[in-house]
Short mmCIF file of C-alpha atoms in Angstrom, two decimals:
data_model
loop_
_atom_site.label_atom_id
_atom_site.label_comp_id
_atom_site.label_asym_id
_atom_site.label_seq_id
_atom_site.Cartn_x
_atom_site.Cartn_y
_atom_site.Cartn_z
CA MET A 2 47.04 155.00 156.09
CA SER A 3 45.66 158.28 154.84
CA GLU A 4 42.01 159.16 155.47
CA ILE A 5 39.47 160.99 153.31
CA LEU A 6 39.50 164.70 154.14
CA VAL A 7 37.15 166.19 151.54
CA GLU A 8 34.52 164.79 149.19
CA GLU A 9 33.24 166.51 146.07
CA LEU A 10 29.77 165.57 144.85
CA ARG A 11 28.13 166.44 141.54
CA GLY A 12 24.41 165.84 141.06
CA GLY A 13 24.38 163.89 144.32
CA LEU A 14 27.04 161.45 143.09
CA LEU A 15 30.49 161.23 144.65
CA GLU A 16 32.92 162.44 141.98
CA CYS A 17 36.19 163.10 143.83
CA GLN A 18 37.82 162.27 147.14
CA TYR A 19 40.82 163.98 148.66
CA ALA A 20 42.76 161.86 151.15
CA GLY A 21 45.51 162.96 153.46
CA HIS A 22 46.94 163.35 156.93
CA ILE A 23 46.58 166.00 159.64
CA CYS A 24 48.61 166.51 162.81
CA GLY A 25 47.76 169.09 165.47
CA VAL A 26 50.05 169.73 168.45
CA ASP A 27 49.73 171.77 171.63
CA GLU A 28 52.36 173.76 173.51
CA SER A 29 53.45 170.71 175.49
CA GLY A 30 54.45 169.02 172.23
CA SER A 31 51.66 166.46 172.52
CA VAL A 32 49.59 165.37 169.54
CA ARG A 33 46.19 166.87 170.38
CA TYR A 34 44.52 166.13 167.06
CA LYS A 35 45.23 163.72 164.24
CA VAL A 36 43.71 162.31 161.09
CA GLY A 37 45.57 159.54 159.31
CA ASN A 38 49.26 159.28 160.17
CA ALA A 39 50.51 162.15 162.36
CA HIS A 40 54.07 161.08 161.56
CA HIS A 41 53.71 160.89 157.80
CA MET A 42 57.03 161.89 156.21
CA THR A 43 56.53 164.86 153.91
CA TYR A 44 58.53 167.48 152.06
CA LEU A 45 57.97 171.00 153.37
CA ARG A 46 58.29 172.56 149.93
CA SER A 47 57.46 176.28 150.28
CA ALA A 48 56.12 175.80 153.81
CA ALA A 49 59.81 176.02 154.72
CA LYS A 50 60.14 179.64 153.56
CA PRO A 51 59.60 181.40 156.92
CA ILE A 52 62.23 179.05 158.39
CA GLN A 53 64.61 179.56 155.46
CA ALA A 54 64.43 183.31 156.15
CA ILE A 55 65.54 182.97 159.78
CA PRO A 56 69.34 183.06 159.20
CA SER A 57 69.00 186.37 157.34
CA PHE A 58 66.90 187.97 160.07
CA ARG A 59 69.02 186.49 162.84
CA TYR A 60 71.98 188.28 161.26
CA GLY A 61 70.08 191.59 161.15
CA ILE A 62 69.28 191.78 157.43
CA ALA A 63 66.69 194.49 158.09
CA GLN A 64 69.39 196.73 159.57
CA ARG A 65 72.02 195.98 156.89
CA TYR A 66 69.90 196.94 153.88
CA PRO A 67 67.29 199.70 153.51
CA PHE A 68 64.53 197.21 152.75
CA THR A 69 60.90 198.20 153.25
CA GLU A 70 58.57 196.01 155.29
CA LYS A 71 57.01 194.69 152.10
CA GLU A 72 60.43 193.74 150.74
CA LEU A 73 61.30 191.95 153.95
CA ALA A 74 57.98 190.08 153.97
CA ILE A 75 58.39 188.83 150.40
CA MET A 76 61.47 186.90 151.56
CA THR A 77 58.96 184.40 153.04
CA ALA A 78 56.68 184.38 150.02
CA SER A 79 55.30 182.19 147.31
CA HIS A 80 54.28 185.36 145.51
CA ARG A 81 52.14 185.49 142.38
CA SER A 82 54.12 188.23 140.61
CA GLU A 83 51.34 190.75 140.80
CA PRO A 84 52.59 194.27 139.99
CA PHE A 85 53.14 195.17 143.65
CA HIS A 86 55.24 192.03 144.11
CA VAL A 87 57.41 192.83 141.10
CA THR A 88 57.93 196.41 142.28
CA ALA A 89 59.24 195.14 145.61
CA LEU A 90 61.48 192.52 143.99
CA GLU A 91 63.06 194.97 141.56
CA SER A 92 63.71 197.39 144.41
CA MET A 93 65.37 194.62 146.42
CA MET A 94 67.68 193.74 143.54
CA ASP A 95 68.79 197.35 143.26
CA LYS A 96 69.42 197.66 146.99
CA ILE A 97 71.44 194.44 147.13
CA GLY A 98 73.32 195.29 143.95
CA LEU A 99 72.42 192.13 142.04
CA SER A 100 71.04 191.20 138.65
CA GLU A 101 68.54 188.49 137.82
CA GLU A 102 71.37 186.28 136.59
CA HIS A 103 72.40 185.79 140.23
CA LEU A 104 69.12 183.99 140.93
CA ALA A 105 69.28 180.20 140.84
CA CYS A 106 65.56 179.90 140.09
CA HIS A 107 64.54 179.61 136.44
CA ALA A 108 62.75 182.18 134.29
CA THR A 109 58.97 181.82 134.12
CA TYR A 110 55.75 183.79 133.84
CA PRO A 111 53.68 184.94 136.84
CA LEU A 112 51.32 182.54 138.56
CA ASN A 113 48.70 185.30 138.80
CA THR A 114 46.44 184.94 135.76
CA ALA A 115 45.88 188.66 135.17
CA ALA A 116 49.60 189.42 135.40
CA LEU A 117 50.39 186.52 133.08
CA ASN A 118 47.82 187.58 130.50
CA GLU A 119 49.05 191.15 130.47
CA LEU A 120 52.66 190.11 129.85
CA VAL A 121 51.74 187.63 127.13
CA THR A 122 49.50 190.20 125.42
CA GLN A 123 52.38 192.67 125.44
CA GLY A 124 54.79 190.05 124.14
CA LYS A 125 57.07 190.37 127.17
CA PRO A 126 59.41 187.50 128.08
CA GLU A 127 59.65 185.24 131.10
CA ARG A 128 61.87 186.47 133.95
CA ARG A 129 63.55 184.79 136.90
CA LEU A 130 62.04 187.52 139.04
CA TYR A 131 58.56 186.20 138.25
CA HIS A 132 59.38 182.87 139.87
CA ASN A 133 57.28 182.52 143.02
CA CYS A 134 60.42 181.80 145.06
CA SER A 135 62.45 184.81 143.90
CA GLY A 136 61.86 186.77 147.12
CA LYS A 137 63.34 183.91 149.12
CA HIS A 138 66.33 183.77 146.79
CA LEU A 139 66.95 187.52 147.00
CA GLY A 140 66.77 187.49 150.79
CA ILE A 141 69.28 184.66 151.02
CA LEU A 142 71.57 186.28 148.45
CA ALA A 143 71.50 189.50 150.52
CA TYR A 144 72.49 187.46 153.58
CA CYS A 145 75.28 185.70 151.70
CA LYS A 146 76.64 189.02 150.45
CA SER A 147 76.59 190.47 153.98
CA ARG A 148 78.36 187.44 155.42
CA GLY A 149 80.95 187.28 152.65
CA PHE A 150 79.69 183.89 151.49
CA SER A 151 80.00 182.93 147.84
CA LEU A 152 76.99 183.99 145.77
CA SER A 153 77.75 181.14 143.42
CA GLY A 154 76.28 177.82 144.50
CA TYR A 155 74.15 179.33 147.25
CA ASP A 156 71.55 176.69 146.35
CA ASP A 157 73.98 173.82 147.00
CA PRO A 158 73.20 171.79 150.17
CA LYS A 159 76.87 172.11 151.14
CA HIS A 160 76.82 175.93 150.99
CA PRO A 161 77.13 177.55 154.46
CA VAL A 162 73.73 179.22 154.22
CA GLN A 163 72.01 175.92 153.40
CA GLN A 164 73.80 174.23 156.28
CA GLU A 165 72.57 176.97 158.60
CA ILE A 166 69.01 176.59 157.30
CA VAL A 167 68.91 172.84 157.90
CA GLN A 168 70.27 173.28 161.44
CA THR A 169 67.60 175.92 162.11
CA LEU A 170 64.88 173.59 160.88
CA ALA A 171 66.25 170.81 163.07
CA MET A 172 66.14 173.09 166.12
CA LEU A 173 62.59 174.34 165.56
CA SER A 174 61.15 170.96 164.57
CA GLU A 175 63.05 169.00 167.23
CA TYR A 176 64.06 166.54 164.53
CA PRO A 177 67.71 165.52 164.14
CA ALA A 178 69.43 167.22 161.20
CA GLU A 179 71.00 163.94 160.14
CA ASN A 180 67.52 162.41 159.74
CA ILE A 181 66.14 165.20 157.56
CA HIS A 182 65.70 163.85 154.05
CA ILE A 183 66.91 166.28 151.42
CA GLY A 184 65.79 166.49 147.79
CA VAL A 185 65.76 169.26 145.20
CA ASP A 186 62.89 171.76 145.09
CA GLY A 187 61.34 173.30 141.99
CA CYS A 188 63.41 176.47 142.39
CA GLY A 189 66.67 174.53 142.72
CA PHE A 190 66.99 174.84 146.50
CA PRO A 191 67.35 171.87 148.83
CA VAL A 192 63.92 170.70 149.98
CA PHE A 193 63.50 169.05 153.36
CA ALA A 194 61.30 166.14 154.41
CA ILE A 195 60.37 165.53 158.04
CA PRO A 196 57.38 163.89 159.78
CA LEU A 197 54.19 165.98 159.97
CA TYR A 198 54.40 165.94 163.75
CA HIS A 199 57.75 167.70 163.69
CA LEU A 200 56.56 170.13 161.03
CA ALA A 201 53.65 171.02 163.31
CA LEU A 202 56.14 171.55 166.15
CA ALA A 203 58.11 173.98 163.97
CA TYR A 204 54.95 175.97 163.23
CA LEU A 205 54.05 175.93 166.91
CA LYS A 206 57.33 177.78 167.51
CA LEU A 207 56.52 180.22 164.69
CA GLY A 208 53.16 180.97 166.31
CA CYS A 209 54.49 180.93 169.89
CA PRO A 210 58.12 182.09 169.68
CA ASP A 211 58.39 182.21 173.46
CA LEU A 212 58.87 178.43 173.16
CA ILE A 213 62.17 178.98 171.32
CA GLY A 214 65.14 178.74 173.66
CA ASP A 215 67.71 180.53 171.50
CA LYS A 216 67.17 184.28 171.92
CA ALA A 217 68.50 185.35 168.49
CA THR A 218 66.25 182.85 166.76
CA ARG A 219 63.28 183.86 168.90
CA VAL A 220 63.72 187.54 168.02
CA ALA A 221 64.11 186.68 164.33
CA VAL A 222 60.90 184.61 164.36
CA GLU A 223 59.00 187.39 166.12
CA GLU A 224 60.15 189.84 163.44
CA ILE A 225 59.44 187.53 160.50
CA THR A 226 55.97 186.47 161.58
CA ALA A 227 54.91 190.04 162.46
CA LEU A 228 56.00 191.13 158.98
CA MET A 229 54.01 188.30 157.41
CA ASN A 230 50.85 189.39 159.23
CA ARG A 231 51.27 193.11 158.56
CA ASN A 232 52.08 192.54 154.89
CA PHE A 233 49.97 189.47 154.20
CA GLU A 234 49.43 190.36 150.55
CA MET A 235 53.17 189.99 149.91
CA VAL A 236 53.32 186.37 151.14
CA ALA A 237 51.03 185.01 148.41
CA GLY A 238 48.63 187.38 146.68
CA THR A 239 45.05 188.26 145.89
CA ASP A 240 42.50 185.63 146.98
CA MET A 241 45.19 183.19 148.09
CA ILE A 242 44.82 181.13 151.27
CA CYS A 243 48.11 182.23 152.83
CA SER A 244 47.32 185.93 152.51
CA THR A 245 43.77 185.30 153.74
CA LEU A 246 44.93 183.46 156.87
CA LEU A 247 47.75 185.90 157.58
CA SER A 248 45.28 188.80 157.53
CA ASP A 249 44.14 187.28 160.84
CA ASP A 250 46.84 188.44 163.27
CA ASN A 251 46.32 185.34 165.42
CA ILE A 252 47.58 183.03 162.67
CA VAL A 253 50.98 182.24 161.16
CA ALA A 254 50.51 180.17 158.01
CA LYS A 255 52.33 178.99 154.92
CA GLY A 256 51.70 176.31 152.33
CA GLY A 257 53.91 174.42 149.95
CA ALA A 258 53.59 172.61 146.65
CA LYS A 259 52.06 169.14 146.44
CA GLY A 260 49.49 169.55 149.16
CA VAL A 261 51.39 170.48 152.34
CA TYR A 262 49.94 173.22 154.56
CA CYS A 263 50.88 174.47 158.03
CA PHE A 264 49.60 177.05 160.48
CA GLY A 265 50.09 178.08 164.09
CA LEU A 266 47.54 179.72 166.37
CA ARG A 267 48.93 182.24 168.85
CA LYS A 268 46.12 182.54 171.39
CA GLU A 269 45.21 178.84 171.35
CA ARG A 270 48.89 177.82 171.37
CA LEU A 271 48.25 175.10 168.81
CA ALA A 272 49.73 174.28 165.43
CA PHE A 273 48.69 172.05 162.54
CA ALA A 274 50.49 170.46 159.61
CA LEU A 275 48.56 168.64 156.90
CA LYS A 276 49.22 166.85 153.64
CA VAL A 277 46.75 166.25 150.82
CA MET A 278 48.13 163.10 149.28
CA ASP A 279 47.25 163.77 145.65
CA GLY A 280 49.20 167.02 145.90
CA SER A 281 46.24 169.28 145.23
CA GLU A 282 45.81 172.67 146.87
CA ASP A 283 42.30 173.79 145.98
CA LYS A 284 40.72 172.09 149.02
CA TRP A 285 43.16 173.63 151.52
CA PRO A 286 40.72 176.40 152.52
CA MET A 287 37.95 173.92 153.26
CA ILE A 288 40.26 171.65 155.26
CA VAL A 289 41.64 174.54 157.32
CA ALA A 290 38.15 175.99 157.84
CA ALA A 291 36.91 172.60 159.07
CA ILE A 292 39.87 172.33 161.47
CA LEU A 293 39.16 175.79 162.87
CA GLU A 294 35.45 175.00 163.25
CA GLN A 295 36.14 171.71 165.03
CA ILE A 296 38.48 173.29 167.58
CA GLY A 297 35.99 176.09 168.25
CA TYR A 298 37.98 178.94 166.71
CA ASP A 299 36.24 182.18 167.63
CA ARG A 300 37.11 184.37 164.64
CA LYS A 301 34.21 183.53 162.35
CA GLN A 302 35.28 186.05 159.72
CA THR A 303 38.44 184.05 159.06
CA ILE A 304 36.43 180.85 158.59
CA ASP A 305 33.95 182.65 156.33
CA GLU A 306 36.80 183.96 154.17
CA LEU A 307 38.16 180.44 153.78
CA TYR A 308 34.77 179.17 152.61
CA ARG A 309 34.69 182.05 150.14
CA LEU A 310 37.89 180.65 148.63
CA CYS A 311 36.51 177.09 148.58
CA PRO A 312 32.71 177.24 148.80
CA LYS A 313 30.63 174.37 150.09
CA ILE A 314 28.28 174.85 147.14
CA LEU A 315 29.79 173.80 143.80
CA THR A 316 28.74 175.87 140.78
CA ASN A 317 29.65 175.78 137.11
CA GLY A 318 30.87 178.69 134.98
CA SER A 319 27.30 179.94 134.51
CA GLY A 320 26.68 180.07 138.24
CA THR A 321 24.37 177.05 138.26
CA ILE A 322 24.54 174.92 141.40
CA VAL A 323 25.84 171.51 140.35
CA GLY A 324 27.09 169.91 143.55
CA GLU A 325 28.87 170.37 146.85
CA ASN A 326 32.21 170.17 148.62
CA ARG A 327 32.23 168.75 152.12
CA ALA A 328 34.88 168.07 154.72
CA VAL A 329 34.31 164.57 156.09
CA PHE A 330 37.11 164.14 158.64
CA GLN A 331 36.87 164.37 162.41
CA LEU A 332 39.85 165.48 164.48
#
């Protein structure tokens, strides 16, 4: 059964509850912390992106194309199509020698409100490049082109790159590939479901790559996660939880649609995977902040930044205090 993670009160009356599951693991692979069902089966959604990038980096994608660090980092991103994201994406397309028609993801407008409003005001159309997964798609297309794989059908679960991705996830999560449930993600890619415990194990390896036995994978993870921290704004965007957490160089973090969030802590050698069962994302910062507080995390600035994104005090559009948000779970 799920447990209540966050309550939202208005005028002293309980208005909303957000239930879910949390699993925290240590470097021995033991469940150190849990709320609800630590083995709840969940889709990774975009939390898979750092793992989906591993085959490209393992093959040396950074040496095969003249990508900048920002372009490499956006391969792991759920970007918001802010201008600096679009600049990097257009540059990547030119360097790979592709057009937007090669992208399997659909055309859309940016998720960033300011970028969206500017385009609509100017009467500009939707683009596949604005899709929040386009950096992932371009990175994988670059890998396919380097390997001589077909660019057509690269989103098919039977395509060699997708087979390599699922085997990589199985290795990092210590969950048999044949047991990974596969659906279709919003961008057209295969989407993987595994228990939260195994998802936390995968993020433990991202945070502590010395735990990865395969050297090529270990080096790739070290490169990917360092890029995510140094270029945190490319992984999500302005005032987004992923970019906020990644600005702390002790944390490797990535979220996915429908309420799944994961992060690994380097110094503490811990990792957490959580799922908000109604699929909402707006309480992620409060949940992660509460986790960090309860384990005694010593970087208060990171916790403060999370509460800035999801304040304890609830106000309306005029700035009047109308209620409160509060985390109610205990690890």
